[in-house]
Amino acid sequence: MSYPEYILTLSCIDQRGIVHRVSGFLAEYGCNIIDSAQFGDAQSNLFFMRVHFSSENPTLADEVLRVAFAALATSMQMTWQLNDAAKKPRMLLMVSKIGHCLNDLLFRYKSGLLEVEIPAIVSNHTDFYQLAASYNIPFHHLPLANGASSEAKLSQEKRILELVETNNVDLVVLARYMQILSPALCIALKGRAINIHHSFLPSFKGARPYYQAHDRGVKLIGATAHFVTGDLDEGPIIEQDVARVDHAMAPDTLTAIGRDVESVVLARAVKWFVEHRILLNGNKTVVFR
């Protein structure tokens, strides 16, 4: 017999008895813990916990469980979420003219490696409308001309936010979307928008960063996935990785290696998000892998 499964994530001031009270609550309500992870941050004095459990009481309604846990959470001043493990998060993808991250995420989605629903792909260019059609995903071309006025940018971002809201989007992924989001949109998407960039920032800004890196003789290239904030490319880091390169590699080789790293790093960050493994800890994250 299969039972409904949930994923509980929480954070609160570190104090004695948190694990005992959470596990005791779940036992009292006929729930069985499948796996659990916790972390106490001595610097922030915060405690973080992720619990994957099944509800084995056939008479326990979902709303009753949530209301009951809310009382416990309030008594311990917890920030918490209780997610249905069977529900696939809804992810909106944004891209410009470079498609390696988009291609990778779509492949993982189609092959079942990424348990999500993708209701829309948004781009300020038309390069990938046929790719979107091949996956039967609606493609929304929202152009933004070079040097567009702030009014035009806000109008375009309003349409993006409308798509997020009408499609009940849980996560927005900037899969090499080469536009800076306004502070207002960053606030609206706080904690549910992920970006990817090469890890040379701020050393190699602007166009063709891997060519700039080649000119400087770098020995490591890498990528960073992070939450989007109003501080460009400085949001809480979720995942990073590097690849070693050497003097014999041409700029095009560095670019290809770098794009592979970007794709893998972004995919990991997205997977951890949809599995509810990422908790914000101020300007940092706690990731229960």
Tab-separated table of C-alpha atoms in Angstrom:
chain	number	residue	atom	x	y	z
A	1	MET	CA	0.000	0.000	0.000
A	2	SER	CA	1.333	3.429	-0.903
A	3	TYR	CA	0.973	6.378	1.410
A	4	PRO	CA	1.055	10.108	0.639
A	5	GLU	CA	4.517	11.557	1.127
A	6	TYR	CA	5.585	15.032	2.205
A	7	ILE	CA	8.763	17.052	2.496
A	8	LEU	CA	8.974	19.370	5.495
A	9	THR	CA	11.637	22.086	5.557
A	10	LEU	CA	12.140	24.457	8.456
A	11	SER	CA	14.497	26.881	10.124
A	12	CYS	CA	14.437	28.545	13.522
A	13	ILE	CA	16.659	29.756	16.328
A	14	ASP	CA	18.803	26.828	17.447
A	15	GLN	CA	17.471	25.420	20.707
A	16	ARG	CA	17.284	22.170	22.593
A	17	GLY	CA	14.678	19.611	21.500
A	18	ILE	CA	13.836	20.662	17.925
A	19	VAL	CA	14.407	17.226	16.384
A	20	HIS	CA	12.616	15.560	19.285
A	21	ARG	CA	9.550	17.778	18.958
A	22	VAL	CA	9.335	17.455	15.157
A	23	SER	CA	9.818	13.689	15.138
A	24	GLY	CA	7.443	13.345	18.088
A	25	PHE	CA	4.806	15.356	16.256
A	26	LEU	CA	5.095	13.165	13.173
A	27	ALA	CA	4.857	9.982	15.245
A	28	GLU	CA	1.820	11.324	17.093
A	29	TYR	CA	0.028	11.942	13.786
A	30	GLY	CA	0.826	8.524	12.350
A	31	CYS	CA	3.661	9.602	10.057
A	32	ASN	CA	6.807	7.633	9.253
A	33	ILE	CA	10.123	9.399	8.584
A	34	ILE	CA	11.753	8.204	5.349
A	35	ASP	CA	14.870	10.365	5.593
A	36	SER	CA	15.944	13.387	7.589
A	37	ALA	CA	18.790	15.901	7.600
A	38	GLN	CA	19.599	18.796	9.892
A	39	PHE	CA	22.238	21.466	10.392
A	40	GLY	CA	22.959	23.945	13.151
A	41	ASP	CA	24.810	27.097	12.068
A	42	ALA	CA	26.913	28.321	14.982
A	43	GLN	CA	27.508	31.674	13.285
A	44	SER	CA	23.867	32.630	12.725
A	45	ASN	CA	22.554	30.492	15.623
A	46	LEU	CA	19.944	29.064	13.270
A	47	PHE	CA	18.855	25.446	12.937
A	48	PHE	CA	17.798	23.959	9.582
A	49	MET	CA	15.944	20.715	8.950
A	50	ARG	CA	14.529	18.732	6.030
A	51	VAL	CA	12.286	15.730	6.691
A	52	HIS	CA	10.848	13.417	4.046
A	53	PHE	CA	8.004	11.413	5.552
A	54	SER	CA	4.901	9.413	4.694
A	55	SER	CA	1.492	9.887	6.262
A	56	GLU	CA	0.315	6.398	7.217
A	57	ASN	CA	-2.883	7.471	8.982
A	58	PRO	CA	-5.661	7.060	6.374
A	59	THR	CA	-7.983	9.352	8.328
A	60	LEU	CA	-5.495	12.248	8.539
A	61	ALA	CA	-6.497	15.017	6.142
A	62	ASP	CA	-3.812	17.173	4.573
A	63	GLU	CA	-5.262	20.378	6.019
A	64	VAL	CA	-5.445	18.908	9.518
A	65	LEU	CA	-1.756	18.010	9.339
A	66	ARG	CA	-0.813	21.497	8.190
A	67	VAL	CA	-2.884	23.303	10.819
A	68	ALA	CA	-1.522	21.080	13.576
A	69	PHE	CA	2.091	21.624	12.543
A	70	ALA	CA	1.508	25.372	12.207
A	71	ALA	CA	0.754	25.458	15.928
A	72	LEU	CA	4.055	23.736	16.730
A	73	ALA	CA	5.927	25.996	14.300
A	74	THR	CA	4.453	29.119	15.875
A	75	SER	CA	5.456	28.000	19.356
A	76	MET	CA	9.067	27.591	18.186
A	77	GLN	CA	9.088	30.608	15.821
A	78	MET	CA	9.836	28.453	12.789
A	79	THR	CA	9.939	29.434	9.141
A	80	TRP	CA	8.621	26.340	7.400
A	81	GLN	CA	7.133	24.748	4.294
A	82	LEU	CA	5.261	21.480	3.902
A	83	ASN	CA	5.284	20.214	0.324
A	84	ASP	CA	3.479	17.307	-1.268
A	85	ALA	CA	6.327	15.097	-2.524
A	86	ALA	CA	4.211	13.869	-5.452
A	87	LYS	CA	3.534	17.377	-6.787
A	88	LYS	CA	5.865	18.403	-9.590
A	89	PRO	CA	7.014	22.014	-9.247
A	90	ARG	CA	6.215	24.261	-12.192
A	91	MET	CA	9.285	25.835	-13.800
A	92	LEU	CA	9.447	28.737	-16.252
A	93	LEU	CA	12.623	28.929	-18.362
A	94	MET	CA	14.131	32.163	-19.659
A	95	VAL	CA	16.800	32.288	-22.369
A	96	SER	CA	18.351	34.690	-24.876
A	97	LYS	CA	20.581	33.479	-27.741
A	98	ILE	CA	22.862	30.903	-26.071
A	99	GLY	CA	21.052	27.595	-25.664
A	100	HIS	CA	23.269	25.021	-23.936
A	101	CYS	CA	21.620	25.355	-20.516
A	102	LEU	CA	18.135	25.384	-22.038
A	103	ASN	CA	18.879	22.267	-24.090
A	104	ASP	CA	20.284	20.454	-21.076
A	105	LEU	CA	17.333	21.228	-18.818
A	106	LEU	CA	14.807	20.269	-21.497
A	107	PHE	CA	16.564	16.947	-22.063
A	108	ARG	CA	16.573	16.181	-18.332
A	109	TYR	CA	12.885	17.117	-18.138
A	110	LYS	CA	11.900	14.953	-21.119
A	111	SER	CA	13.919	11.964	-19.953
A	112	GLY	CA	12.452	12.057	-16.438
A	113	LEU	CA	15.689	13.092	-14.728
A	114	LEU	CA	14.088	16.354	-13.603
A	115	GLU	CA	10.657	15.994	-12.001
A	116	VAL	CA	9.069	19.273	-13.096
A	117	GLU	CA	6.379	20.719	-15.294
A	118	ILE	CA	7.415	23.442	-17.759
A	119	PRO	CA	4.417	25.596	-18.703
A	120	ALA	CA	6.387	28.235	-20.618
A	121	ILE	CA	9.682	29.319	-22.129
A	122	VAL	CA	10.347	33.068	-22.342
A	123	SER	CA	12.932	34.756	-24.536
A	124	ASN	CA	13.809	38.212	-25.760
A	125	HIS	CA	14.804	36.546	-29.078
A	126	THR	CA	13.167	33.982	-31.381
A	127	ASP	CA	16.111	31.595	-31.736
A	128	PHE	CA	14.598	28.754	-29.719
A	129	TYR	CA	10.919	28.815	-30.633
A	130	GLN	CA	11.308	25.641	-32.730
A	131	LEU	CA	13.105	23.892	-29.891
A	132	ALA	CA	10.252	24.802	-27.544
A	133	ALA	CA	7.729	23.514	-30.094
A	134	SER	CA	9.581	20.182	-30.334
A	135	TYR	CA	8.910	19.716	-26.615
A	136	ASN	CA	5.327	21.015	-26.991
A	137	ILE	CA	6.058	23.883	-24.594
A	138	PRO	CA	4.534	27.339	-25.218
A	139	PHE	CA	7.176	29.861	-26.333
A	140	HIS	CA	6.720	33.530	-25.461
A	141	HIS	CA	8.785	36.044	-27.417
A	142	LEU	CA	9.058	39.188	-25.298
A	143	PRO	CA	11.505	41.405	-27.219
A	144	LEU	CA	13.585	44.072	-25.563
A	145	ALA	CA	15.614	46.284	-27.883
A	146	ASN	CA	19.151	47.356	-27.063
A	147	GLY	CA	19.014	50.611	-25.150
A	148	ALA	CA	15.304	50.178	-24.395
A	149	SER	CA	13.797	52.760	-22.071
A	150	SER	CA	13.047	51.924	-18.462
A	151	GLU	CA	9.345	52.089	-19.324
A	152	ALA	CA	9.760	49.473	-22.078
A	153	LYS	CA	11.757	47.234	-19.735
A	154	LEU	CA	9.160	47.474	-16.972
A	155	SER	CA	6.398	46.726	-19.494
A	156	GLN	CA	8.240	43.613	-20.673
A	157	GLU	CA	8.872	42.478	-17.090
A	158	LYS	CA	5.196	42.996	-16.270
A	159	ARG	CA	4.359	40.435	-18.961
A	160	ILE	CA	6.948	38.046	-17.504
A	161	LEU	CA	5.386	38.355	-14.064
A	162	GLU	CA	1.920	37.811	-15.551
A	163	LEU	CA	3.159	34.536	-17.050
A	164	VAL	CA	4.598	33.524	-13.684
A	165	GLU	CA	1.323	34.219	-11.932
A	166	THR	CA	-1.107	32.799	-14.506
A	167	ASN	CA	0.931	29.585	-14.823
A	168	ASN	CA	1.340	29.149	-11.054
A	169	VAL	CA	5.109	29.039	-11.488
A	170	ASP	CA	7.180	27.813	-8.536
A	171	LEU	CA	10.613	28.439	-10.041
A	172	VAL	CA	12.034	30.775	-12.689
A	173	VAL	CA	15.334	29.685	-14.238
A	174	LEU	CA	17.513	32.144	-16.107
A	175	ALA	CA	19.119	29.660	-18.492
A	176	ARG	CA	21.529	32.230	-19.946
A	177	TYR	CA	18.931	34.990	-20.133
A	178	MET	CA	21.178	37.952	-20.906
A	179	GLN	CA	19.130	40.765	-19.420
A	180	ILE	CA	19.459	42.367	-15.992
A	181	LEU	CA	16.227	42.054	-14.036
A	182	SER	CA	14.888	45.168	-12.364
A	183	PRO	CA	14.954	45.421	-8.548
A	184	ALA	CA	11.142	45.160	-8.524
A	185	LEU	CA	11.152	41.861	-10.445
A	186	CYS	CA	13.973	40.517	-8.273
A	187	ILE	CA	11.870	41.230	-5.190
A	188	ALA	CA	8.776	39.633	-6.756
A	189	LEU	CA	10.777	36.464	-7.523
A	190	LYS	CA	12.781	36.371	-4.288
A	191	GLY	CA	13.774	32.836	-3.355
A	192	ARG	CA	12.291	31.314	-6.515
A	193	ALA	CA	14.557	32.474	-9.337
A	194	ILE	CA	17.918	30.861	-10.150
A	195	ASN	CA	20.643	32.220	-12.422
A	196	ILE	CA	23.838	30.722	-13.823
A	197	HIS	CA	27.049	32.546	-14.690
A	198	HIS	CA	30.659	31.728	-15.380
A	199	SER	CA	32.824	32.015	-12.285
A	200	PHE	CA	35.213	34.584	-13.754
A	201	LEU	CA	33.055	37.454	-12.531
A	202	PRO	CA	34.067	40.127	-11.794
A	203	SER	CA	37.478	39.455	-13.406
A	204	PHE	CA	36.202	38.985	-16.966
A	205	LYS	CA	33.146	41.089	-17.609
A	206	GLY	CA	31.383	41.734	-20.889
A	207	ALA	CA	31.505	39.756	-24.113
A	208	ARG	CA	33.453	36.534	-24.712
A	209	PRO	CA	34.672	35.932	-21.159
A	210	TYR	CA	36.323	32.613	-22.065
A	211	TYR	CA	38.428	34.396	-24.689
A	212	GLN	CA	39.439	36.917	-22.034
A	213	ALA	CA	40.310	34.029	-19.722
A	214	HIS	CA	42.391	32.378	-22.442
A	215	ASP	CA	44.309	35.619	-22.957
A	216	ARG	CA	45.148	35.633	-19.244
A	217	GLY	CA	46.238	31.988	-19.214
A	218	VAL	CA	43.775	30.755	-16.620
A	219	LYS	CA	44.137	27.209	-15.340
A	220	LEU	CA	40.624	26.748	-13.916
A	221	ILE	CA	37.246	27.683	-15.352
A	222	GLY	CA	33.949	27.244	-13.604
A	223	ALA	CA	30.345	28.237	-13.041
A	224	THR	CA	28.092	29.437	-10.231
A	225	ALA	CA	24.346	28.911	-9.772
A	226	HIS	CA	22.716	31.312	-7.356
A	227	PHE	CA	19.422	32.859	-6.362
A	228	VAL	CA	18.576	36.079	-8.187
A	229	THR	CA	18.721	39.288	-6.173
A	230	GLY	CA	18.982	42.973	-6.959
A	231	ASP	CA	22.772	42.701	-6.584
A	232	LEU	CA	23.922	41.466	-9.986
A	233	ASP	CA	25.352	37.929	-9.808
A	234	GLU	CA	25.795	38.214	-6.041
A	235	GLY	CA	22.759	36.319	-4.758
A	236	PRO	CA	23.019	33.371	-2.326
A	237	ILE	CA	25.138	30.663	-3.959
A	238	ILE	CA	23.544	27.240	-4.474
A	239	GLU	CA	26.199	25.311	-6.396
A	240	GLN	CA	29.600	25.784	-8.024
A	241	ASP	CA	32.040	23.631	-9.960
A	242	VAL	CA	35.290	23.986	-11.911
A	243	ALA	CA	37.221	22.272	-14.688
A	244	ARG	CA	40.977	22.364	-15.160
A	245	VAL	CA	42.307	23.752	-18.439
A	246	ASP	CA	45.788	24.369	-19.793
A	247	HIS	CA	47.876	26.360	-22.266
A	248	ALA	CA	47.272	23.927	-25.128
A	249	MET	CA	43.541	24.622	-25.264
A	250	ALA	CA	42.146	27.149	-27.721
A	251	PRO	CA	39.528	29.727	-26.679
A	252	ASP	CA	36.778	27.711	-28.389
A	253	THR	CA	37.762	24.670	-26.316
A	254	LEU	CA	37.601	26.699	-23.119
A	255	THR	CA	34.189	27.973	-24.157
A	256	ALA	CA	32.892	24.424	-24.783
A	257	ILE	CA	34.227	23.166	-21.456
A	258	GLY	CA	32.809	26.177	-19.669
A	259	ARG	CA	29.367	25.645	-21.167
A	260	ASP	CA	29.398	22.010	-20.054
A	261	VAL	CA	30.208	23.098	-16.498
A	262	GLU	CA	27.480	25.759	-16.596
A	263	SER	CA	24.891	23.195	-17.717
A	264	VAL	CA	25.763	20.685	-15.005
A	265	VAL	CA	25.924	23.269	-12.221
A	266	LEU	CA	22.576	24.786	-13.182
A	267	ALA	CA	20.940	21.361	-13.456
A	268	ARG	CA	22.118	20.421	-9.967
A	269	ALA	CA	20.790	23.661	-8.503
A	270	VAL	CA	17.416	23.209	-10.197
A	271	LYS	CA	17.163	19.575	-9.087
A	272	TRP	CA	17.906	20.485	-5.488
A	273	PHE	CA	15.328	23.268	-5.609
A	274	VAL	CA	12.534	21.062	-6.952
A	275	GLU	CA	13.399	18.419	-4.335
A	276	HIS	CA	13.112	21.086	-1.613
A	277	ARG	CA	16.726	20.692	-0.516
A	278	ILE	CA	17.719	24.386	-0.434
A	279	LEU	CA	17.094	26.645	2.558
A	280	LEU	CA	18.111	30.286	2.694
A	281	ASN	CA	20.508	31.271	5.470
A	282	GLY	CA	20.863	35.028	5.136
A	283	ASN	CA	23.233	35.648	2.218
A	284	LYS	CA	24.069	31.939	2.039
A	285	THR	CA	22.220	28.688	1.501
A	286	VAL	CA	21.991	25.368	3.276
A	287	VAL	CA	21.754	22.535	0.743
A	288	PHE	CA	20.756	19.078	2.000
A	289	ARG	CA	22.079	16.869	-0.804
